[in-house]
mmCIF file of C-alpha atoms in Angstrom:
data_model
loop_
_atom_site.group_PDB
_atom_site.id
_atom_site.type_symbol
_atom_site.label_atom_id
_atom_site.label_comp_id
_atom_site.label_asym_id
_atom_site.label_seq_id
_atom_site.Cartn_x
_atom_site.Cartn_y
_atom_site.Cartn_z
ATOM 1 C CA UNK A 1 220.923 -107.606 4.100
ATOM 2 C CA UNK A 2 223.826 -105.247 4.321
ATOM 3 C CA UNK A 3 226.607 -106.469 1.960
ATOM 4 C CA UNK A 4 228.552 -107.434 5.175
ATOM 5 C CA UNK A 5 225.716 -109.591 6.269
ATOM 6 C CA UNK A 6 225.009 -111.309 2.992
ATOM 7 C CA UNK A 7 224.805 -115.466 2.895
ATOM 8 C CA UNK A 8 226.523 -117.459 0.286
ATOM 9 C CA UNK A 9 225.650 -120.585 0.005
ATOM 10 C CA UNK A 10 227.829 -123.823 -1.912
ATOM 11 C CA UNK A 11 225.726 -125.299 -4.010
ATOM 12 C CA UNK A 12 227.041 -128.689 -5.802
ATOM 13 C CA UNK A 13 225.199 -129.341 -9.334
ATOM 14 C CA UNK A 14 223.954 -133.102 -9.274
ATOM 15 C CA UNK A 15 224.331 -133.727 -12.443
ATOM 16 C CA UNK A 16 228.160 -132.115 -13.457
ATOM 17 C CA UNK A 17 228.714 -132.672 -9.698
ATOM 18 C CA UNK A 18 230.414 -129.014 -9.818
ATOM 19 C CA UNK A 19 230.590 -126.398 -7.286
ATOM 20 C CA UNK A 20 228.672 -123.416 -7.671
ATOM 21 C CA UNK A 21 227.769 -120.827 -5.469
ATOM 22 C CA UNK A 22 224.650 -118.648 -4.968
ATOM 23 C CA UNK A 23 223.982 -115.380 -2.897
ATOM 24 C CA UNK A 24 220.626 -114.937 -0.828
ATOM 25 C CA UNK A 25 219.380 -111.519 -1.844
ATOM 26 C CA UNK A 26 215.436 -111.860 -1.356
ATOM 27 C CA UNK A 27 212.543 -114.207 -0.382
ATOM 28 C CA UNK A 28 213.029 -115.899 -3.491
ATOM 29 C CA UNK A 29 216.589 -116.567 -3.042
ATOM 30 C CA UNK A 30 215.407 -118.308 0.826
ATOM 31 C CA UNK A 31 213.224 -119.898 -0.663
ATOM 32 C CA UNK A 32 215.142 -121.396 -3.450
ATOM 33 C CA UNK A 33 217.603 -122.942 -1.092
ATOM 34 C CA UNK A 34 214.321 -124.081 1.652
ATOM 35 C CA UNK A 35 213.520 -125.815 -0.898
ATOM 36 C CA UNK A 36 216.615 -127.564 -2.673
ATOM 37 C CA UNK A 37 217.385 -129.514 1.041
ATOM 38 C CA UNK A 38 219.404 -126.254 2.224
ATOM 39 C CA UNK A 39 217.756 -124.964 5.227
ATOM 40 C CA UNK A 40 220.588 -125.787 7.631
ATOM 41 C CA UNK A 41 223.187 -123.909 6.142
ATOM 42 C CA UNK A 42 220.773 -120.709 5.343
ATOM 43 C CA UNK A 43 220.299 -121.279 9.585
ATOM 44 C CA UNK A 44 223.768 -121.659 9.986
ATOM 45 C CA UNK A 45 224.983 -119.026 7.975
ATOM 46 C CA UNK A 46 222.356 -116.682 9.481
ATOM 47 C CA UNK A 47 223.344 -117.436 13.387
ATOM 48 C CA UNK A 48 227.341 -116.676 12.260
ATOM 49 C CA UNK A 49 226.966 -113.664 11.017
ATOM 50 C CA UNK A 50 224.781 -112.661 14.255
ATOM 51 C CA UNK A 51 227.830 -113.876 16.634
ATOM 52 C CA UNK A 52 229.885 -111.595 14.552
ATOM 53 C CA UNK A 53 227.766 -108.934 14.833
ATOM 54 C CA UNK A 54 227.308 -109.062 18.764
ATOM 55 C CA UNK A 55 231.352 -109.759 18.706
ATOM 56 C CA UNK A 56 232.175 -106.291 16.759
ATOM 57 C CA UNK A 57 230.601 -104.768 19.891
ATOM 58 C CA UNK A 58 231.783 -106.742 22.299
ATOM 59 C CA UNK A 59 235.797 -106.191 21.096
ATOM 60 C CA UNK A 60 234.216 -102.029 20.837
ATOM 61 C CA UNK A 61 233.474 -101.557 24.260
ATOM 62 C CA UNK A 62 236.771 -104.101 25.315
ATOM 63 C CA UNK A 63 238.801 -101.517 23.250
ATOM 64 C CA UNK A 64 237.143 -98.502 24.558
ATOM 65 C CA UNK A 65 238.132 -99.877 27.828
ATOM 66 C CA UNK A 66 236.465 -96.961 30.002
ATOM 67 C CA UNK A 67 233.287 -98.912 29.834
ATOM 68 C CA UNK A 68 231.621 -99.301 33.107
ATOM 69 C CA UNK A 69 228.107 -99.497 32.195
ATOM 70 C CA UNK A 70 226.318 -100.717 29.123
ATOM 71 C CA UNK A 71 222.662 -99.668 28.047
ATOM 72 C CA UNK A 72 220.780 -101.953 25.602
ATOM 73 C CA UNK A 73 217.543 -100.356 24.344
ATOM 74 C CA UNK A 74 215.436 -100.817 21.359
ATOM 75 C CA UNK A 75 211.647 -100.787 20.534
ATOM 76 C CA UNK A 76 209.490 -104.259 21.322
ATOM 77 C CA UNK A 77 210.477 -107.325 20.378
ATOM 78 C CA UNK A 78 213.636 -106.246 18.753
ATOM 79 C CA UNK A 79 215.361 -109.280 21.021
ATOM 80 C CA UNK A 80 217.161 -106.912 23.794
ATOM 81 C CA UNK A 81 216.943 -109.718 26.446
ATOM 82 C CA UNK A 82 218.342 -112.469 23.909
ATOM 83 C CA UNK A 83 221.228 -109.868 22.802
ATOM 84 C CA UNK A 84 222.683 -108.804 26.118
ATOM 85 C CA UNK A 85 222.543 -112.508 27.792
ATOM 86 C CA UNK A 86 225.046 -112.999 24.184
ATOM 87 C CA UNK A 87 226.573 -109.896 25.159
ATOM 88 C CA UNK A 88 227.779 -111.387 28.463
ATOM 89 C CA UNK A 89 229.194 -114.294 27.309
ATOM 90 C CA UNK A 90 231.154 -112.535 24.770
ATOM 91 C CA UNK A 91 232.746 -109.983 26.728
ATOM 92 C CA UNK A 92 233.169 -112.889 28.964
ATOM 93 C CA UNK A 93 235.438 -113.896 26.138
ATOM 94 C CA UNK A 94 237.155 -111.132 26.182
ATOM 95 C CA UNK A 95 238.102 -111.355 30.039
ATOM 96 C CA UNK A 96 235.627 -108.958 30.887
ATOM 97 C CA UNK A 97 233.019 -109.843 33.918
ATOM 98 C CA UNK A 98 229.751 -108.691 33.152
ATOM 99 C CA UNK A 99 226.572 -108.366 35.389
ATOM 100 C CA UNK A 100 223.473 -108.284 34.050
ATOM 101 C CA UNK A 101 220.631 -106.098 36.204
ATOM 102 C CA UNK A 102 217.436 -105.713 34.813
ATOM 103 C CA UNK A 103 215.871 -102.590 35.067
ATOM 104 C CA UNK A 104 212.064 -103.908 35.166
ATOM 105 C CA UNK A 105 213.217 -103.966 39.179
ATOM 106 C CA UNK A 106 213.786 -100.048 38.965
ATOM 107 C CA UNK A 107 210.008 -99.947 38.493
ATOM 108 C CA UNK A 108 208.532 -97.521 40.817
ATOM 109 C CA UNK A 109 205.725 -98.950 43.009
ATOM 110 C CA UNK A 110 202.239 -98.851 41.183
ATOM 111 C CA UNK A 111 201.226 -96.203 42.953
ATOM 112 C CA UNK A 112 203.541 -93.719 41.880
ATOM 113 C CA UNK A 113 203.394 -95.093 37.744
ATOM 114 C CA UNK A 114 202.769 -91.999 35.510
ATOM 115 C CA UNK A 115 199.083 -91.694 33.920
ATOM 116 C CA UNK A 116 198.221 -91.923 30.297
ATOM 117 C CA UNK A 117 196.016 -89.413 28.060
ATOM 118 C CA UNK A 118 193.450 -92.199 29.124
ATOM 119 C CA UNK A 119 193.554 -93.242 32.736
ATOM 120 C CA UNK A 120 195.726 -96.109 32.243
ATOM 121 C CA UNK A 121 198.898 -96.733 33.986
ATOM 122 C CA UNK A 122 201.962 -95.332 31.590
ATOM 123 C CA UNK A 123 204.532 -98.300 32.075
ATOM 124 C CA UNK A 124 206.465 -97.041 28.673
ATOM 125 C CA UNK A 125 207.212 -93.977 30.533
ATOM 126 C CA UNK A 126 210.769 -93.180 31.565
ATOM 127 C CA UNK A 127 209.597 -91.808 34.703
ATOM 128 C CA UNK A 128 207.844 -95.726 35.556
ATOM 129 C CA UNK A 129 211.692 -96.151 36.760
ATOM 130 C CA UNK A 130 212.461 -95.047 39.948
ATOM 131 C CA UNK A 131 215.893 -93.014 38.255
ATOM 132 C CA UNK A 132 216.909 -91.089 41.103
ATOM 133 C CA UNK A 133 217.584 -94.784 43.028
ATOM 134 C CA UNK A 134 218.948 -95.854 39.366
ATOM 135 C CA UNK A 135 221.389 -93.457 39.263
ATOM 136 C CA UNK A 136 222.296 -93.730 42.848
ATOM 137 C CA UNK A 137 222.846 -97.455 43.037
ATOM 138 C CA UNK A 138 225.019 -97.022 39.783
ATOM 139 C CA UNK A 139 227.142 -94.457 41.725
ATOM 140 C CA UNK A 140 227.938 -95.920 44.403
ATOM 141 C CA UNK A 141 228.719 -99.291 42.782
ATOM 142 C CA UNK A 142 231.191 -97.406 40.337
ATOM 143 C CA UNK A 143 232.852 -95.649 43.702
ATOM 144 C CA UNK A 144 233.504 -99.596 45.004
ATOM 145 C CA UNK A 145 230.228 -99.270 47.692
ATOM 146 C CA UNK A 146 227.627 -101.790 48.144
ATOM 147 C CA UNK A 147 224.376 -102.300 47.562
ATOM 148 C CA UNK A 148 221.422 -104.422 48.093
ATOM 149 C CA UNK A 149 219.710 -104.638 44.824
ATOM 150 C CA UNK A 150 215.664 -104.007 44.588
ATOM 151 C CA UNK A 151 212.932 -106.629 43.068
ATOM 152 C CA UNK A 152 210.007 -105.275 41.516
ATOM 153 C CA UNK A 153 206.770 -107.576 42.278
ATOM 154 C CA UNK A 154 204.371 -107.684 39.507
ATOM 155 C CA UNK A 155 201.482 -109.308 40.941
ATOM 156 C CA UNK A 156 201.725 -106.738 43.617
ATOM 157 C CA UNK A 157 202.830 -103.601 41.639
ATOM 158 C CA UNK A 158 205.496 -103.147 44.682
ATOM 159 C CA UNK A 159 209.125 -102.418 44.599
ATOM 160 C CA UNK A 160 211.375 -104.691 47.223
ATOM 161 C CA UNK A 161 214.517 -105.456 48.936
ATOM 162 C CA UNK A 162 215.712 -108.484 46.814
ATOM 163 C CA UNK A 163 218.195 -109.951 49.574
ATOM 164 C CA UNK A 164 220.522 -109.730 46.547
ATOM 165 C CA UNK A 165 224.241 -107.580 47.354
ATOM 166 C CA UNK A 166 226.251 -106.530 44.724
ATOM 167 C CA UNK A 167 229.692 -104.596 44.982
ATOM 168 C CA UNK A 168 231.580 -104.123 41.565
ATOM 169 C CA UNK A 169 235.375 -105.827 41.491
ATOM 170 C CA UNK A 170 237.308 -103.441 38.707
ATOM 171 C CA UNK A 171 237.221 -105.769 35.968
ATOM 172 C CA UNK A 172 233.526 -106.012 36.323
ATOM 173 C CA UNK A 173 231.132 -104.076 34.177
ATOM 174 C CA UNK A 174 227.310 -103.517 34.870
ATOM 175 C CA UNK A 175 224.536 -103.909 31.151
ATOM 176 C CA UNK A 176 221.135 -102.992 31.769
ATOM 177 C CA UNK A 177 218.633 -103.509 29.383
ATOM 178 C CA UNK A 178 215.431 -101.735 28.458
ATOM 179 C CA UNK A 179 214.111 -99.792 26.181
ATOM 180 C CA UNK A 180 215.010 -96.800 28.019
ATOM 181 C CA UNK A 181 218.883 -97.567 27.813
ATOM 182 C CA UNK A 182 219.522 -94.836 25.480
ATOM 183 C CA UNK A 183 217.598 -91.816 27.561
ATOM 184 C CA UNK A 184 220.276 -89.618 29.117
ATOM 185 C CA UNK A 185 217.527 -89.369 32.021
ATOM 186 C CA UNK A 186 218.502 -92.887 32.375
ATOM 187 C CA UNK A 187 221.693 -92.398 33.966
ATOM 188 C CA UNK A 188 222.322 -88.574 33.877
ATOM 189 C CA UNK A 189 224.249 -88.659 36.515
ATOM 190 C CA UNK A 190 226.916 -91.337 35.287
ATOM 191 C CA UNK A 191 229.719 -89.620 33.128
ATOM 192 C CA UNK A 192 229.333 -90.339 29.759
ATOM 193 C CA UNK A 193 233.062 -92.012 29.492
ATOM 194 C CA UNK A 194 231.656 -94.677 31.561
ATOM 195 C CA UNK A 195 228.869 -95.619 29.263
ATOM 196 C CA UNK A 196 228.584 -97.707 26.052
ATOM 197 C CA UNK A 197 225.026 -97.125 23.769
ATOM 198 C CA UNK A 198 223.926 -99.823 21.955
ATOM 199 C CA UNK A 199 220.680 -99.336 19.986
ATOM 200 C CA UNK A 200 219.183 -102.903 19.398
ATOM 201 C CA UNK A 201 216.367 -103.616 16.232
ATOM 202 C CA UNK A 202 215.658 -105.479 13.572
ATOM 203 C CA UNK A 203 217.167 -102.805 11.021
ATOM 204 C CA UNK A 204 217.883 -104.250 7.449
ATOM 205 C CA UNK A 205 214.536 -106.952 7.051
ATOM 206 C CA UNK A 206 214.805 -109.356 4.349
ATOM 207 C CA UNK A 207 213.931 -107.718 0.660
ATOM 208 C CA UNK A 208 210.742 -108.682 -1.104
ATOM 209 C CA UNK A 209 212.113 -107.755 -4.314
ATOM 210 C CA UNK A 210 214.851 -105.296 -5.508
ATOM 211 C CA UNK A 211 212.579 -102.530 -4.240
ATOM 212 C CA UNK A 212 210.727 -103.625 -1.779
ATOM 213 C CA UNK A 213 211.415 -105.233 1.805
ATOM 214 C CA UNK A 214 209.334 -106.547 4.786
ATOM 215 C CA UNK A 215 208.448 -104.098 7.191
ATOM 216 C CA UNK A 216 210.164 -104.189 10.625
ATOM 217 C CA UNK A 217 207.196 -102.707 11.838
ATOM 218 C CA UNK A 218 205.652 -105.694 10.879
ATOM 219 C CA UNK A 219 208.444 -108.248 11.825
ATOM 220 C CA UNK A 220 208.555 -107.380 15.461
ATOM 221 C CA UNK A 221 204.724 -107.194 15.714
ATOM 222 C CA UNK A 222 204.841 -110.916 14.465
ATOM 223 C CA UNK A 223 207.388 -111.765 17.081
ATOM 224 C CA UNK A 224 205.342 -110.670 19.397
ATOM 225 C CA UNK A 225 202.739 -112.472 18.704
ATOM 226 C CA UNK A 226 204.627 -115.414 19.272
ATOM 227 C CA UNK A 227 205.874 -114.650 22.220
ATOM 228 C CA UNK A 228 202.963 -113.501 23.806
ATOM 229 C CA UNK A 229 200.562 -116.484 22.490
ATOM 230 C CA UNK A 230 203.497 -118.911 23.791
ATOM 231 C CA UNK A 231 204.254 -117.522 27.026
ATOM 232 C CA UNK A 232 201.880 -115.309 28.109
ATOM 233 C CA UNK A 233 198.786 -117.256 26.457
ATOM 234 C CA UNK A 234 197.540 -113.817 24.895
ATOM 235 C CA UNK A 235 195.717 -113.665 21.674
ATOM 236 C CA UNK A 236 196.408 -112.166 18.860
ATOM 237 C CA UNK A 237 193.842 -110.007 18.666
ATOM 238 C CA UNK A 238 194.816 -108.917 21.849
ATOM 239 C CA UNK A 239 198.090 -108.339 20.871
ATOM 240 C CA UNK A 240 197.398 -106.336 18.417
ATOM 241 C CA UNK A 241 194.735 -104.126 19.311
ATOM 242 C CA UNK A 242 197.089 -103.026 22.139
ATOM 243 C CA UNK A 243 200.231 -102.742 19.578
ATOM 244 C CA UNK A 244 199.441 -98.833 18.373
ATOM 245 C CA UNK A 245 199.443 -97.954 21.896
ATOM 246 C CA UNK A 246 202.756 -99.912 22.557
ATOM 247 C CA UNK A 247 203.947 -97.888 19.036
ATOM 248 C CA UNK A 248 203.328 -94.539 20.385
ATOM 249 C CA UNK A 249 205.631 -95.317 23.575
ATOM 250 C CA UNK A 250 208.355 -95.908 21.260
ATOM 251 C CA UNK A 251 207.869 -93.135 18.757
ATOM 252 C CA UNK A 252 208.310 -90.816 22.753
ATOM 253 C CA UNK A 253 210.467 -93.092 25.098
ATOM 254 C CA UNK A 254 212.893 -94.798 21.844
ATOM 255 C CA UNK A 255 213.203 -93.525 18.221
ATOM 256 C CA UNK A 256 213.952 -90.367 19.224
ATOM 257 C CA UNK A 257 217.398 -91.599 21.157
ATOM 258 C CA UNK A 258 218.875 -94.071 18.584
ATOM 259 C CA UNK A 259 220.938 -91.067 17.423
ATOM 260 C CA UNK A 260 223.062 -91.262 20.981
ATOM 261 C CA UNK A 261 223.948 -94.726 20.266
ATOM 262 C CA UNK A 262 227.463 -95.748 20.105
ATOM 263 C CA UNK A 263 226.991 -98.900 18.416
ATOM 264 C CA UNK A 264 223.567 -99.964 16.417
ATOM 265 C CA UNK A 265 222.801 -104.182 16.408
ATOM 266 C CA UNK A 266 220.960 -105.569 13.367
ATOM 267 C CA UNK A 267 218.584 -108.160 15.575
ATOM 268 C CA UNK A 268 217.611 -109.629 12.022
ATOM 269 C CA UNK A 269 217.831 -113.227 11.548
ATOM 270 C CA UNK A 270 217.337 -113.732 7.874
ATOM 271 C CA UNK A 271 215.366 -117.211 7.775
ATOM 272 C CA UNK A 272 212.959 -116.383 10.522
ATOM 273 C CA UNK A 273 209.823 -115.591 9.321
ATOM 274 C CA UNK A 274 210.254 -119.353 7.167
ATOM 275 C CA UNK A 275 210.431 -120.533 10.922
ATOM 276 C CA UNK A 276 207.392 -118.286 12.164
ATOM 277 C CA UNK A 277 205.466 -118.768 8.798
ATOM 278 C CA UNK A 278 203.540 -121.808 10.292
ATOM 279 C CA UNK A 279 203.692 -120.828 13.927
ATOM 280 C CA UNK A 280 202.025 -117.351 13.841
ATOM 281 C CA UNK A 281 199.510 -117.856 10.580
ATOM 282 C CA UNK A 282 197.653 -120.412 12.465
ATOM 283 C CA UNK A 283 197.145 -117.851 16.029
ATOM 284 C CA UNK A 284 196.092 -115.005 12.898
ATOM 285 C CA UNK A 285 192.867 -117.396 11.752
ATOM 286 C CA UNK A 286 191.649 -116.993 15.146
ATOM 287 C CA UNK A 287 190.984 -113.402 14.056
ATOM 288 C CA UNK A 288 187.759 -113.531 12.337
ATOM 289 C CA UNK A 289 186.286 -110.944 9.565
ATOM 290 C CA UNK A 290 183.983 -108.718 11.884
ATOM 291 C CA UNK A 291 186.807 -108.076 14.435
ATOM 292 C CA UNK A 292 188.862 -104.516 14.454
ATOM 293 C CA UNK A 293 192.592 -106.442 14.194
ATOM 294 C CA UNK A 294 190.756 -108.449 11.276
ATOM 295 C CA UNK A 295 192.946 -105.910 8.352
ATOM 296 C CA UNK A 296 196.489 -105.982 9.972
ATOM 297 C CA UNK A 297 196.307 -110.439 10.612
ATOM 298 C CA UNK A 298 195.412 -110.259 7.098
ATOM 299 C CA UNK A 299 198.295 -108.143 6.023
ATOM 300 C CA UNK A 300 200.631 -110.146 8.630
ATOM 301 C CA UNK A 301 199.633 -113.397 6.668
ATOM 302 C CA UNK A 302 199.800 -112.142 3.779
ATOM 303 C CA UNK A 303 204.057 -111.352 4.719
ATOM 304 C CA UNK A 304 204.231 -114.546 6.503
ATOM 305 C CA UNK A 305 203.043 -116.607 2.947
ATOM 306 C CA UNK A 306 205.429 -115.024 1.401
ATOM 307 C CA UNK A 307 208.087 -117.557 2.699
ATOM 308 C CA UNK A 308 208.286 -121.538 2.279
ATOM 309 C CA UNK A 309 208.269 -123.353 5.732
ATOM 310 C CA UNK A 310 211.069 -124.239 7.640
ATOM 311 C CA UNK A 311 209.704 -126.783 9.835
ATOM 312 C CA UNK A 312 212.734 -128.580 11.148
ATOM 313 C CA UNK A 313 213.635 -126.578 14.265
ATOM 314 C CA UNK A 314 216.138 -128.439 15.463
ATOM 315 C CA UNK A 315 219.390 -126.815 13.317
ATOM 316 C CA UNK A 316 218.011 -123.655 15.568
ATOM 317 C CA UNK A 317 221.063 -123.183 18.276
ATOM 318 C CA UNK A 318 219.443 -122.647 21.577
ATOM 319 C CA UNK A 319 221.093 -119.859 22.164
ATOM 320 C CA UNK A 320 219.735 -118.303 19.029
ATOM 321 C CA UNK A 321 217.579 -115.102 19.516
ATOM 322 C CA UNK A 322 215.086 -116.687 17.891
ATOM 323 C CA UNK A 323 214.754 -119.033 20.674
ATOM 324 C CA UNK A 324 213.197 -115.701 22.474
ATOM 325 C CA UNK A 325 210.270 -116.027 20.450
ATOM 326 C CA UNK A 326 209.713 -119.602 20.026
ATOM 327 C CA UNK A 327 210.998 -121.676 22.804
ATOM 328 C CA UNK A 328 214.033 -124.271 23.539
ATOM 329 C CA UNK A 329 216.449 -121.460 24.782
ATOM 330 C CA UNK A 330 219.250 -122.276 27.082
ATOM 331 C CA UNK A 331 218.961 -118.871 28.358
ATOM 332 C CA UNK A 332 216.771 -117.841 31.615
ATOM 333 C CA UNK A 333 214.506 -115.216 30.815
#
């Protein structure tokens, strides 16, 4: 965690009744806080720090004054969807009128989707999106015209008319969220001064000790295993098996464009693996030694077992980024 993200907790000595402070720097400190009944305090402080990070970016957007198109990108399981929803609320609090649009609805028909080197549909490619239509719609909206938004029907793999019509007021801004948000091809016809680009990812995971930290890639994989299992009925084995393909897509279509971001959002929650521990380990236990994914599963289990469990989820706010993975969010996905 960065200096600005450091969590400091108040501790009352039970013998002397004196007030002391402890700073959470690594897993050992986090486990100490959990064991001493301060899990709620850790959650509250971590959520406040995340709120401050979101608010700082919202203020930067407001201060610029010229941004009409906000683009949020980042690798898989970075919490981009919840971040975009919370950013919408922060911008509204700043007196702006944001309108979120899903980039998924701009997928081309499946028959036009690019094919990867294995002969499979490459949904990770920026060319899986209808770039011409997207740029045309943004230009029309910024010029004050009305458009009909598309809707992508995943079961049939076709782009359809949604029936939803949109015209921007002068004080409205568009929010697009997806892995290609920073790719110049996505909004090639939109002037840079009208765009604000955000890279969202677990940039600074928790330290194991002074020399080592939890892998941000493993943190994202743990998030994805939980989400896929809970919402899509997907086994940990299937998620891990697909992960190398996801990573190749990120290396090609996400990471090279991080340099174009106007702001970076660290989506780490200091306490998240203490929450995920008891939820994810049983899912990983379904992977047996003869499966090719067993080694990865054991590595993830070893990481999770470093954390003491937080078993009371009631203190996690309904708008928390973690609710995207654990469930119980007040946002609609």
